[in-house]
Amino acid sequence: MNRRTFLTTTGVAVAGSLISTTSQAGLSAITLEQAPLAYPPEALEPHIDALTMNIHHGKHHVAYITNLTKALEAAKLPSTNVLELISDLSKAPADQQMAIRNNGGGHVNHTWFWQWMAPAGSGPTGPEGKLAEALQTTFTSIDAFKKLFGEAGTKRFGSGWAWLVVKSDGSLAVTSTPNQDNPLMKGIVADSDLGTPILGLDVWEHAYYLKYQNKRPDYITAWWNVVNWSAVAKGYEAAKA
Ligand code: MN3
């Protein structure tokens, strides 16, 4: 079966249908379709450079989708909702679980990552409303939250992600995962670290090396300037609903 046949017969969104990625934290379905960036690749400069964005979105993320597509074909799994698949990898055949974990995680994580960023100055410069209150209550202050989150990214050895999640009891937590693991992955991520991501930071070298080389902390400090706090707030409300 060729890719097009597979996409059609399994009910995956085909070209022109981009319903999948409009509302990250409402956990709406994520299909094999890649959404275009909501801003030009140079729009996050000087904090994130255009070349990094072009390679990251146009090559790395695309490769995760390509390899996920192959794995789902091999697994004979439908792919109408990649979120469901990565949340319970036990439903996948054993010989495809690692490929789906890595590439499904990669696809989901990056789909959200692009939405969690926006050009500096295009929206609120920090958390507001109920999200701000919850962050202050949980971490004592916004600055303390940012410090803890930054440390989660800095201390992640090798490649991975730092996360702000809403746990099943509605509380906020800062966590970190290796590689492309996602806090939704039951049975993969420690139960204590499971939750719904409402903000995530890619600390793979491919996310920052061209501009920041080995200086991951500098990348993290700069990244706060392009966090899309409106999207984070929406995700928080959706996760709490
Ligand atoms: Mn990446």
JSON list of N, CA and C and ligand atoms in Angstrom, two decimals, residues 56 64 110 161 180 202 204 206, ligand 1:
[
{"chain": "A", "resi": 56, "resn": "HIS", "atom": "N", "xyz": [14.65, 22.93, 11.71]},
{"chain": "A", "resi": 56, "resn": "HIS", "atom": "CA", "xyz": [13.94, 22.22, 12.78]},
{"chain": "A", "resi": 56, "resn": "HIS", "atom": "C", "xyz": [12.52, 21.83, 12.34]},
{"chain": "A", "resi": 64, "resn": "TYR", "atom": "N", "xyz": [10.38, 13.05, 11.63]},
{"chain": "A", "resi": 64, "resn": "TYR", "atom": "CA", "xyz": [9.59, 12.30, 12.62]},
{"chain": "A", "resi": 64, "resn": "TYR", "atom": "C", "xyz": [8.27, 11.83, 12.00]},
{"chain": "A", "resi": 110, "resn": "HIS", "atom": "N", "xyz": [6.78, 18.37, 18.75]},
{"chain": "A", "resi": 110, "resn": "HIS", "atom": "CA", "xyz": [7.09, 19.51, 17.88]},
{"chain": "A", "resi": 110, "resn": "HIS", "atom": "C", "xyz": [5.83, 20.24, 17.43]},
{"chain": "A", "resi": 161, "resn": "TRP", "atom": "N", "xyz": [13.37, 17.05, 26.78]},
{"chain": "A", "resi": 161, "resn": "TRP", "atom": "CA", "xyz": [12.43, 18.16, 26.92]},
{"chain": "A", "resi": 161, "resn": "TRP", "atom": "C", "xyz": [12.22, 18.51, 28.39]},
{"chain": "A", "resi": 180, "resn": "GLN", "atom": "N", "xyz": [12.37, 11.83, 22.88]},
{"chain": "A", "resi": 180, "resn": "GLN", "atom": "CA", "xyz": [11.09, 12.44, 22.48]},
{"chain": "A", "resi": 180, "resn": "GLN", "atom": "C", "xyz": [9.95, 11.93, 23.35]},
{"chain": "A", "resi": 202, "resn": "ASP", "atom": "N", "xyz": [12.12, 22.20, 23.94]},
{"chain": "A", "resi": 202, "resn": "ASP", "atom": "CA", "xyz": [13.02, 21.27, 23.26]},
{"chain": "A", "resi": 202, "resn": "ASP", "atom": "C", "xyz": [14.45, 21.63, 23.61]},
{"chain": "A", "resi": 204, "resn": "TRP", "atom": "N", "xyz": [17.02, 19.48, 22.73]},
{"chain": "A", "resi": 204, "resn": "TRP", "atom": "CA", "xyz": [17.93, 18.79, 21.80]},
{"chain": "A", "resi": 204, "resn": "TRP", "atom": "C", "xyz": [18.89, 19.84, 21.23]},
{"chain": "A", "resi": 206, "resn": "HIS", "atom": "N", "xyz": [19.76, 20.20, 18.28]},
{"chain": "A", "resi": 206, "resn": "HIS", "atom": "CA", "xyz": [19.31, 20.73, 16.99]},
{"chain": "A", "resi": 206, "resn": "HIS", "atom": "C", "xyz": [18.39, 21.94, 17.18]},
{"chain": "B", "resi": 1, "resn": "MN3", "atom": "MN", "xyz": [13.41, 19.23, 18.08]}
]
